Short mmCIF file of C-alpha atoms in Angstrom, two decimals:
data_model
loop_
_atom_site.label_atom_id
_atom_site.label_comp_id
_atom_site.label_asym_id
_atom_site.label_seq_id
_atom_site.Cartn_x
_atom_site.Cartn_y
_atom_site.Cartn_z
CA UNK A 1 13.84 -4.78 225.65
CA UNK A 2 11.94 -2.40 223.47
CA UNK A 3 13.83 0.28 224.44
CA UNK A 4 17.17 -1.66 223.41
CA UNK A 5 15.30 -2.58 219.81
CA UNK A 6 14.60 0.92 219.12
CA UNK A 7 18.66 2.11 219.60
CA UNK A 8 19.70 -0.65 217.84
CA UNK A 9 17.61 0.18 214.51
CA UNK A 10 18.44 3.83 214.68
CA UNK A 11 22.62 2.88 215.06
CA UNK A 12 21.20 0.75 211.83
CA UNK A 13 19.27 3.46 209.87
CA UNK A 14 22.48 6.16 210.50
CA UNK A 15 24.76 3.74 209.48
CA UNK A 16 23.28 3.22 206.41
CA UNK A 17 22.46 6.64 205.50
CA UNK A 18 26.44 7.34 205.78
CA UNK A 19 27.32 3.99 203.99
CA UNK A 20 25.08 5.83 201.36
CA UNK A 21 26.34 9.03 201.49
CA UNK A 22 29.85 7.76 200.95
CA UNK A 23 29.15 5.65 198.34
CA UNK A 24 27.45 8.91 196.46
CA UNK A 25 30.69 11.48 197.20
CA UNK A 26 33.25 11.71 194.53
CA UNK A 27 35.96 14.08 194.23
CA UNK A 28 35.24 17.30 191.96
CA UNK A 29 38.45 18.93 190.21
CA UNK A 30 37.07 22.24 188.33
CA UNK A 31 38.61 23.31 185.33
CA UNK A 32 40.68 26.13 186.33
CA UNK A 33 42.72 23.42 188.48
CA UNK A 34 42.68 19.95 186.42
CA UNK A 35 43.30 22.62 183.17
CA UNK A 36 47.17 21.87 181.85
CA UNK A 37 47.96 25.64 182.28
CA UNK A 38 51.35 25.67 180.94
CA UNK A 39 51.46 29.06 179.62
CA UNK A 40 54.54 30.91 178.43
CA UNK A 41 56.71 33.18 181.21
CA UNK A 42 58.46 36.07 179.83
CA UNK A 43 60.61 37.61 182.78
CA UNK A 44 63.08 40.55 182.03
CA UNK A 45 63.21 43.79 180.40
CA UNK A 46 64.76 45.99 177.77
CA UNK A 47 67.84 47.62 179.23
CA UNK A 48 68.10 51.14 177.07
CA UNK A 49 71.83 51.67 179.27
CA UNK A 50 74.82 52.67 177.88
CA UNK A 51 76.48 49.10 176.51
CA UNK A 52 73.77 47.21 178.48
CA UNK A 53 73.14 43.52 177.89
CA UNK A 54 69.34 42.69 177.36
CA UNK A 55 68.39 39.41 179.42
CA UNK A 56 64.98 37.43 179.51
CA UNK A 57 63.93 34.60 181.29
CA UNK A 58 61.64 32.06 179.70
CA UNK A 59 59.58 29.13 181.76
CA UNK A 60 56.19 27.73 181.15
CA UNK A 61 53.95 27.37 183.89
CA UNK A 62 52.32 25.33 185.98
CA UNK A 63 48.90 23.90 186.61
CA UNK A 64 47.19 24.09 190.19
CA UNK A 65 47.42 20.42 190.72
CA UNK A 66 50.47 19.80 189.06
CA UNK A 67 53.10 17.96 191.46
CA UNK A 68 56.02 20.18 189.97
CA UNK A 69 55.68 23.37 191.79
CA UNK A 70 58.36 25.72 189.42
CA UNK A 71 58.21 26.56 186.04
CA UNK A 72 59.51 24.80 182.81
CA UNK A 73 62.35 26.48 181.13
CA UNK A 74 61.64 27.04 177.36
CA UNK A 75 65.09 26.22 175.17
CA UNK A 76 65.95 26.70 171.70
CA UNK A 77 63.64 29.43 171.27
CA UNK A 78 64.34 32.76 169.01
CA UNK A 79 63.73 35.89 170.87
CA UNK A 80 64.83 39.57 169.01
CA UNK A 81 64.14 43.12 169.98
CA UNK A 82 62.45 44.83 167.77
CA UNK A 83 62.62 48.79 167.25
CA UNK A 84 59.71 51.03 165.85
CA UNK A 85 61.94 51.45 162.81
CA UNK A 86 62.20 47.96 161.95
CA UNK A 87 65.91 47.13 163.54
CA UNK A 88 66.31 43.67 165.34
CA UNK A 89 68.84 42.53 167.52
CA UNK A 90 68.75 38.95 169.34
CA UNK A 91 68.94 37.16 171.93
CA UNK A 92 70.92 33.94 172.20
CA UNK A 93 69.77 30.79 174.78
CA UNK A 94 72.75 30.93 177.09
CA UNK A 95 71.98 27.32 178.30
CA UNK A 96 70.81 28.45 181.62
CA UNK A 97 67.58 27.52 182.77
CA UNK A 98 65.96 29.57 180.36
CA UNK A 99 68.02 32.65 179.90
CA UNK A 100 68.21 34.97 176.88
CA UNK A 101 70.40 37.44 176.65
CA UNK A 102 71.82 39.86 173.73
CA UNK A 103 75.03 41.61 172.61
CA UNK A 104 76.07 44.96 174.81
CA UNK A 105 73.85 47.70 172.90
CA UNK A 106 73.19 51.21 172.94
CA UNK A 107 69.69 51.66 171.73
CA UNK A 108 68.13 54.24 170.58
CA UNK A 109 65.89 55.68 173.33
CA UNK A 110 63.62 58.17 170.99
CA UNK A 111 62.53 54.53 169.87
CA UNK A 112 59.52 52.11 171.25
CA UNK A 113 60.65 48.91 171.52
CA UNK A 114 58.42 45.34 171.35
CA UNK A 115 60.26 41.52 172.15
CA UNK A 116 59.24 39.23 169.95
CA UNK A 117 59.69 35.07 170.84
CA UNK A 118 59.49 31.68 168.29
CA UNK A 119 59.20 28.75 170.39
CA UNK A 120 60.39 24.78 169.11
CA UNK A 121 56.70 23.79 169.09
CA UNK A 122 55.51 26.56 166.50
CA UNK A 123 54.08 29.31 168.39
CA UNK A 124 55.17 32.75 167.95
CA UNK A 125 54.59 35.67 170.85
CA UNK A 126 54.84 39.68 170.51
CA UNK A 127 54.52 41.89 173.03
CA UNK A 128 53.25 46.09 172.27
CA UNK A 129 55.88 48.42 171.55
CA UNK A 130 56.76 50.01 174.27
CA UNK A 131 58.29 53.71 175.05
CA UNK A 132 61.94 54.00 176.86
CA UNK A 133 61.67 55.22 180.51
CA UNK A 134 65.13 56.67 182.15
CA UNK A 135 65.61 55.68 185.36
CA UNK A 136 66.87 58.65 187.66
CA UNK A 137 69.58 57.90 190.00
CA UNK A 138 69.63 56.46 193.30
CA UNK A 139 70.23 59.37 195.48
CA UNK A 140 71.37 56.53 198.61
CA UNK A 141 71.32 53.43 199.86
CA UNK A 142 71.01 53.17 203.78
CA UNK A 143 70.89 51.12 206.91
CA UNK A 144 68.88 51.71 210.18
CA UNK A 145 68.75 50.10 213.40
CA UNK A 146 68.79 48.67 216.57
CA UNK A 147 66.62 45.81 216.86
CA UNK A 148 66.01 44.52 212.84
CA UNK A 149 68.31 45.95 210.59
CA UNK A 150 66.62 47.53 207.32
CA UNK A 151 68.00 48.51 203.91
CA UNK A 152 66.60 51.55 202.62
CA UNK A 153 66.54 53.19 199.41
CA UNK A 154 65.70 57.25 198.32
CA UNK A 155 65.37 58.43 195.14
CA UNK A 156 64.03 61.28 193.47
CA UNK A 157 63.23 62.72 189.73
CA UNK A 158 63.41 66.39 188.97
CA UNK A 159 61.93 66.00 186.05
CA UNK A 160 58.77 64.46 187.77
CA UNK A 161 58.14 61.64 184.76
CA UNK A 162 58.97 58.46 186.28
CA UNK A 163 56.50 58.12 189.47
CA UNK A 164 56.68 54.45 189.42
CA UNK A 165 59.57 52.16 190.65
CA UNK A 166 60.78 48.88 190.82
CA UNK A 167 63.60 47.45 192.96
CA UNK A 168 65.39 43.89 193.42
CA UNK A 169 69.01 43.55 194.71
CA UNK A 170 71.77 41.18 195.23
CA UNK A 171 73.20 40.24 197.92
CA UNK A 172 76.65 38.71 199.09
CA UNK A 173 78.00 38.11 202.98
CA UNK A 174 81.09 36.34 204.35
CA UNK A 175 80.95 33.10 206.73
CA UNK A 176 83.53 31.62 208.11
CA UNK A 177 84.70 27.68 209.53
CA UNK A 178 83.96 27.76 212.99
CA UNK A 179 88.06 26.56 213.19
CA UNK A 180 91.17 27.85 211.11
CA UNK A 181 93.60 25.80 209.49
CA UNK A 182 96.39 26.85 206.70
CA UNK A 183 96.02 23.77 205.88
CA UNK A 184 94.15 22.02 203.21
CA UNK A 185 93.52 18.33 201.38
CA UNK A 186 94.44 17.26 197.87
CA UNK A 187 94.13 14.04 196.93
CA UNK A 188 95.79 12.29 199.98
CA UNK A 189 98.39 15.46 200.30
CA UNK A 190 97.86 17.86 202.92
CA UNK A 191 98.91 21.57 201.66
CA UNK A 192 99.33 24.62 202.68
CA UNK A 193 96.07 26.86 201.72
CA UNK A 194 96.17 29.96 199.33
CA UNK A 195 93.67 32.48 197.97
CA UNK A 196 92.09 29.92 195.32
CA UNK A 197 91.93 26.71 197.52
CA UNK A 198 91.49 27.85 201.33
CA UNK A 199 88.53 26.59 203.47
CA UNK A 200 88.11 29.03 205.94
CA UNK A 201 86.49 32.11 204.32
CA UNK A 202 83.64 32.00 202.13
CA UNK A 203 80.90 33.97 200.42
CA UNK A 204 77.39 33.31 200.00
CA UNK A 205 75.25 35.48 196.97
CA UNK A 206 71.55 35.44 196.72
CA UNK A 207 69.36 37.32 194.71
CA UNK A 208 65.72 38.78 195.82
CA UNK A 209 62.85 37.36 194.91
CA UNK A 210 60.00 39.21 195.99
CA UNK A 211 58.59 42.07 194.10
CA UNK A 212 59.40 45.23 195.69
CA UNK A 213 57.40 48.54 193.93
CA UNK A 214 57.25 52.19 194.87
CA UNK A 215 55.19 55.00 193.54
CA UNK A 216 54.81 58.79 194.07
CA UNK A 217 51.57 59.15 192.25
CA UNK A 218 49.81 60.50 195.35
CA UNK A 219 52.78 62.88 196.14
CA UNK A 220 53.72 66.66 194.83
CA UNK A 221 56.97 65.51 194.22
CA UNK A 222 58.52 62.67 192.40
CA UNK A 223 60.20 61.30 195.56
CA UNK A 224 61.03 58.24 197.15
CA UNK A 225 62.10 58.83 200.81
CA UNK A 226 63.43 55.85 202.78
CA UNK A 227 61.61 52.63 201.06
CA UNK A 228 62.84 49.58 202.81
CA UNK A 229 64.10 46.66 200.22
CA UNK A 230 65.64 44.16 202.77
CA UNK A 231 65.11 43.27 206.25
CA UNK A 232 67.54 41.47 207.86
CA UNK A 233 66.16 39.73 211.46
CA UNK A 234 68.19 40.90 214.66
CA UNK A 235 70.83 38.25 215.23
CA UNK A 236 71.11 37.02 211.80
CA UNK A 237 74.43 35.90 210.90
CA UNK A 238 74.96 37.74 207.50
CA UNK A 239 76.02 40.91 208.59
CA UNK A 240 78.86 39.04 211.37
CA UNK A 241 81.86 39.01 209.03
CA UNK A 242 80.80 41.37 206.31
CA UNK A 243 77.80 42.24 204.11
CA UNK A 244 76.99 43.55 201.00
CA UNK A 245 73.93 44.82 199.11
CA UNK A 246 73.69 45.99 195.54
CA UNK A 247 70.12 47.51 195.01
CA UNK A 248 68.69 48.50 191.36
CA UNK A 249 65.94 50.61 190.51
CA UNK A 250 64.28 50.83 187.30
CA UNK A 251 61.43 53.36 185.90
CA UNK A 252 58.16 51.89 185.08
CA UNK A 253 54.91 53.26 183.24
CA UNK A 254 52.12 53.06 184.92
CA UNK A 255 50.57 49.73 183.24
CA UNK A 256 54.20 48.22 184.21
CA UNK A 257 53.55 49.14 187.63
CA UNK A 258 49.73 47.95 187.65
CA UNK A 259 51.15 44.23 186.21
CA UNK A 260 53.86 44.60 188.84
CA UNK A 261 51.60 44.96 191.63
CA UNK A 262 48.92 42.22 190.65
CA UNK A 263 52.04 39.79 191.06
CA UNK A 264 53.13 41.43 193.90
CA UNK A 265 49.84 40.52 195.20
CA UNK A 266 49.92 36.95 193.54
CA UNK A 267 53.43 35.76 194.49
CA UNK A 268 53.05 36.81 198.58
CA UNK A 269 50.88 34.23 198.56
CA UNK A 270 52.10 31.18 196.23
CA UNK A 271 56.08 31.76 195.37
CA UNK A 272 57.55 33.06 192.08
CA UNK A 273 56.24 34.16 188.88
CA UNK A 274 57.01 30.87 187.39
CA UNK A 275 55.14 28.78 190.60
CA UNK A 276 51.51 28.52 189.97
CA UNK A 277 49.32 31.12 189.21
CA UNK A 278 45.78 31.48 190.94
CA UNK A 279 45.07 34.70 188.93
CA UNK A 280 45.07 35.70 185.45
CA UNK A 281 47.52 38.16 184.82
CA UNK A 282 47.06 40.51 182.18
CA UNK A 283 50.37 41.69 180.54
CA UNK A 284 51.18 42.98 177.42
CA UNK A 285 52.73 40.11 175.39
CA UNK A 286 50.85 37.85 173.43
CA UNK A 287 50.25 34.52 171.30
CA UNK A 288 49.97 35.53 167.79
CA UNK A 289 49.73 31.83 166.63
CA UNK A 290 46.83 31.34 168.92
CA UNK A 291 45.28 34.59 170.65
CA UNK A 292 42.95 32.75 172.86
CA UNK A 293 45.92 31.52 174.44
CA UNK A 294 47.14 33.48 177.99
CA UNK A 295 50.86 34.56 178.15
CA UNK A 296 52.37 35.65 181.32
CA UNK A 297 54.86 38.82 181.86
CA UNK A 298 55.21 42.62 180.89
CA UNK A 299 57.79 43.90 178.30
CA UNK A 300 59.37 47.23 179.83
CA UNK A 301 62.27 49.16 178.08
CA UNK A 302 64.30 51.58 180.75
CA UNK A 303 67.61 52.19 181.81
CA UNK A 304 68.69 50.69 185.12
CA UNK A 305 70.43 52.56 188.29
CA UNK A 306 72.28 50.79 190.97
CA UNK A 307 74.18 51.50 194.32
CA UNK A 308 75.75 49.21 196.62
CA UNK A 309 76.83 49.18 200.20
CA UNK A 310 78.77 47.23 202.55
CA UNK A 311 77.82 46.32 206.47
CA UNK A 312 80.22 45.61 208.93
CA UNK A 313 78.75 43.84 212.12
CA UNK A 314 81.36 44.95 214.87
CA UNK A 315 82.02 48.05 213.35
CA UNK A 316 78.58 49.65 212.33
CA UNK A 317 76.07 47.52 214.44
CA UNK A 318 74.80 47.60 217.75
CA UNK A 319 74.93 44.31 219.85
CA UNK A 320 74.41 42.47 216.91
CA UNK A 321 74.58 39.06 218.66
CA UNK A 322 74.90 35.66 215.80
CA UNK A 323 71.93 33.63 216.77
CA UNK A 324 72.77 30.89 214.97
CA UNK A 325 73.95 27.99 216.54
CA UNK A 326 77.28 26.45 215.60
CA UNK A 327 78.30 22.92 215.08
CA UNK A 328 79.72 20.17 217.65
CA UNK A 329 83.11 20.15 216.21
CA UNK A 330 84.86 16.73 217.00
CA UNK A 331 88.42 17.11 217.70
CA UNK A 332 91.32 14.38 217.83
CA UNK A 333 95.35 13.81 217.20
CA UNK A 334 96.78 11.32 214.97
CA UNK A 335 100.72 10.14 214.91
CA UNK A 336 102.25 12.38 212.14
CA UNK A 337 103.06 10.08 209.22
CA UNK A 338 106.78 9.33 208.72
CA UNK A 339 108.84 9.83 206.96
CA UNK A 340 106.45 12.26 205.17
CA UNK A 341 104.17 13.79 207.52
CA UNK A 342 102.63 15.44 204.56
CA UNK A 343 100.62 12.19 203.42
CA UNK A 344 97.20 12.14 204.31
CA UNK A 345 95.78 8.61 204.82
CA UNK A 346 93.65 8.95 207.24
CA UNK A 347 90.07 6.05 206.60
CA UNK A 348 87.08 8.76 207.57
CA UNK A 349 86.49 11.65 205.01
CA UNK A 350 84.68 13.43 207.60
CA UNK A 351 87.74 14.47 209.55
CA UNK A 352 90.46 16.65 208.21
CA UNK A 353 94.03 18.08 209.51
CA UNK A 354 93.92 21.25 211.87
CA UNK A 355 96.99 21.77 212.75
CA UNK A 356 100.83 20.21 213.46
CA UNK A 357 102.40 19.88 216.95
CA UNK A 358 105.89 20.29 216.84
CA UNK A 359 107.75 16.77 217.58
CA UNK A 360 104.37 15.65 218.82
CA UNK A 361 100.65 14.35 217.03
CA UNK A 362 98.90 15.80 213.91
CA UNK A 363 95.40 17.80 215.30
CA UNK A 364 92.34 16.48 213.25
CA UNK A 365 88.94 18.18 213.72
CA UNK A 366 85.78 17.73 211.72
CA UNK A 367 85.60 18.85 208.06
CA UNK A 368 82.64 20.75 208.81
CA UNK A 369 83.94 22.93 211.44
CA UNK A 370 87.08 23.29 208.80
CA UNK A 371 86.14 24.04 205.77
CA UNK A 372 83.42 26.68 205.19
CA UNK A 373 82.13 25.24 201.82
CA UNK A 374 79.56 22.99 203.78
CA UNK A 375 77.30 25.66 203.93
CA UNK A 376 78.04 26.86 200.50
CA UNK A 377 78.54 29.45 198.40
CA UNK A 378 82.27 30.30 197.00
CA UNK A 379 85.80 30.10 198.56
CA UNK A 380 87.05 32.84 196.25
CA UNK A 381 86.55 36.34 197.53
CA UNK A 382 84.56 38.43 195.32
CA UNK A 383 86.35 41.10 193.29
CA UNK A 384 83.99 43.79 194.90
CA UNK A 385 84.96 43.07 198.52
CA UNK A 386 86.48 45.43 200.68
CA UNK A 387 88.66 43.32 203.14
CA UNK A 388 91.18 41.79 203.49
#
């Protein structure tokens, strides 16, 4: 009975000494993460090109517990260039997400150049003037497999004064419906497809959004020899019915390149520049209206170079084999309507015609297997595409 007594008042003594330590926790945000960190974005650089248009993206940040996850964009703001001389030219809000962009200009390249930014709520930013850095050309863009299939990129610069790169590309690939119909719905008409309304081809574009930086700082020469940009996983379906990538490379200085790499670093691990930002990054734009306050991005002014390629599953890959499963397409047959056969009333949008027997039943099939547009992108071919 002792024995019994004795558990009893130690189960009693530990549950009170966690009742108590309960009772004492409380939850501890530190300042760096309950801190409304909604500092300014600046994303974009001077293009010094021949006619090139200037663009900048502006966003605010966010903070580490904040339940957006993506930037702000900043409207209505007024954002110039500004030359050493004293010349301006601005940049107009296009109304999209954030977007700045100017007139086609020729600037001087003997010039630095500095961006300078007036938000609606009063504060004004200006980055350091900046030299011009010409970008040498892309000597090719390449493929390589079996197994994955990697984009590459060489470059080189006789001259020996760039040494630092940057890279992003674009890129666009055909899908088509799993079933073909020259067919197509209007209203409650059924038409014959063309080139502006058909369902069965589409394209898909998508820009890169990882940072992707080269240097040959360690090298003799000012080369870059085979730097992979994209890597597109064995099976994927881009590449099935055609494939195109448009890389650019712009010249950085070497504090471009050192911001460039610290979000390189950052964004591998959280998302975008404008996602939330566990590090201070040090740039070279800043709050004039309050200098204590952080602003995030790096003003470059260079030319840009570009290439582009196209990939052709069948005809330049080895066993490249779609992994990607297709859907259960539902097929049926409906009387054709009389006296116009033309008239589409049939009660469930998620079927669509296929295809007319003649002196026999209209073929319906599911819209998704029918028209391509389910799994987005555009039903009008891009002007840049090679096939027919």
């Amino acid at each position: 009975m002792v024995k019994k007594a004795s558990i009893l008042l130690l189960c009693c003594i530990a549950g009170l000494i966690v009742s108590l330590l309960t009772r004492c926790r409380r939850s501890y945000d530190p300042p760096a993460i309950s801190a409304a960190n909604n500092y300014l974005v600046v994303d974009g650089f001077i293009n010094t090109g021949a006619n090139a248009v200037t663009t900048f993206k502006l966003n605010t940040s966010v903070s580490l517990n904040d339940t957006t996850t993506t930037g702000k964009p900043v409207f209505d703001a007024t954002v110039n260039i500004v030359a050493s001389n004293g010349q301006t030219w601005p940049l107009v809000d296009t109304g999209n997400n954030g977007s700045y962009s100017s007139a086609p200009l020729n600037l001087d390249i003997t010039q630095q150049y500095s961006l300078s930014i007036s938000t609606q709520n009063g504060q004004r930013y200006s980055s350091d003037p900046v030299p011009c850095k010409q970008t040498p050309a892309i000597d090719s863009v390449w493929w390589r497999q079996p197994g994955n299939l990697d984009i590459d990129v060489t470059t080189h610069d006789p001259t020996g004064n760039t040494r630092y790169y940057r890279y992003d590309y674009v890129e666009t690939w055909q899908h088509d419906a799993q079933l073909q119909s020259v067919w197509v719905l209007k209203g409650d008409s059924i038409q014959f497809g063309d080139s502006t309304n058909q369902k069965y081809e589409c394209w898909i574009t998508a820009s890169s959004t990882g940072v992707l930086l080269a240097t040959s700082a360690g090298l003799t020469q000012d080369l870059i020899s085979g730097y992979t940009v994209n890597t597109i996983p064995a099976g994927d379906p881009r590449p099935v019915n055609g494939y195109s990538i448009l890389v650019h490379q712009y010249a950085l200085t070497e504090g471009a390149y050192n911001y460039w790499q610290l979000i390189q670093k950052t964004t591998d691990n959280v998302g975008t520049l404008f996602d939330v930002q566990p590090t201070q990054l040090i740039g070279n734009i800043h709050c004039t209206t309050n200098p204590a306050q952080p602003v995030i991005g790096y003003i470059s002014a260079c030319s840009v170079r570009q290439q582009r390629i196209f990939i052709l599953a069948y005809r330049d890959l080895q066993n490249w084999q779609n992994n990607q499963p297709g859907y259960i397409c539902g097929i049926d047959s409906i009387p054709q309507n009389t006296p116009n056969p033309l008239i589409w009333n049939y009660p469930d949008t998620l079927w669509a015609p296929w295809y007319f027997v003649s002196n026999g039943p209209l073929v319906i099939a599911s819209r998704v297997c029918l028209d391509c547009t389910f799994e987005g992108g555009t039903n009008i071919k891009p002007s840049f595409w090679p096939w027919p």
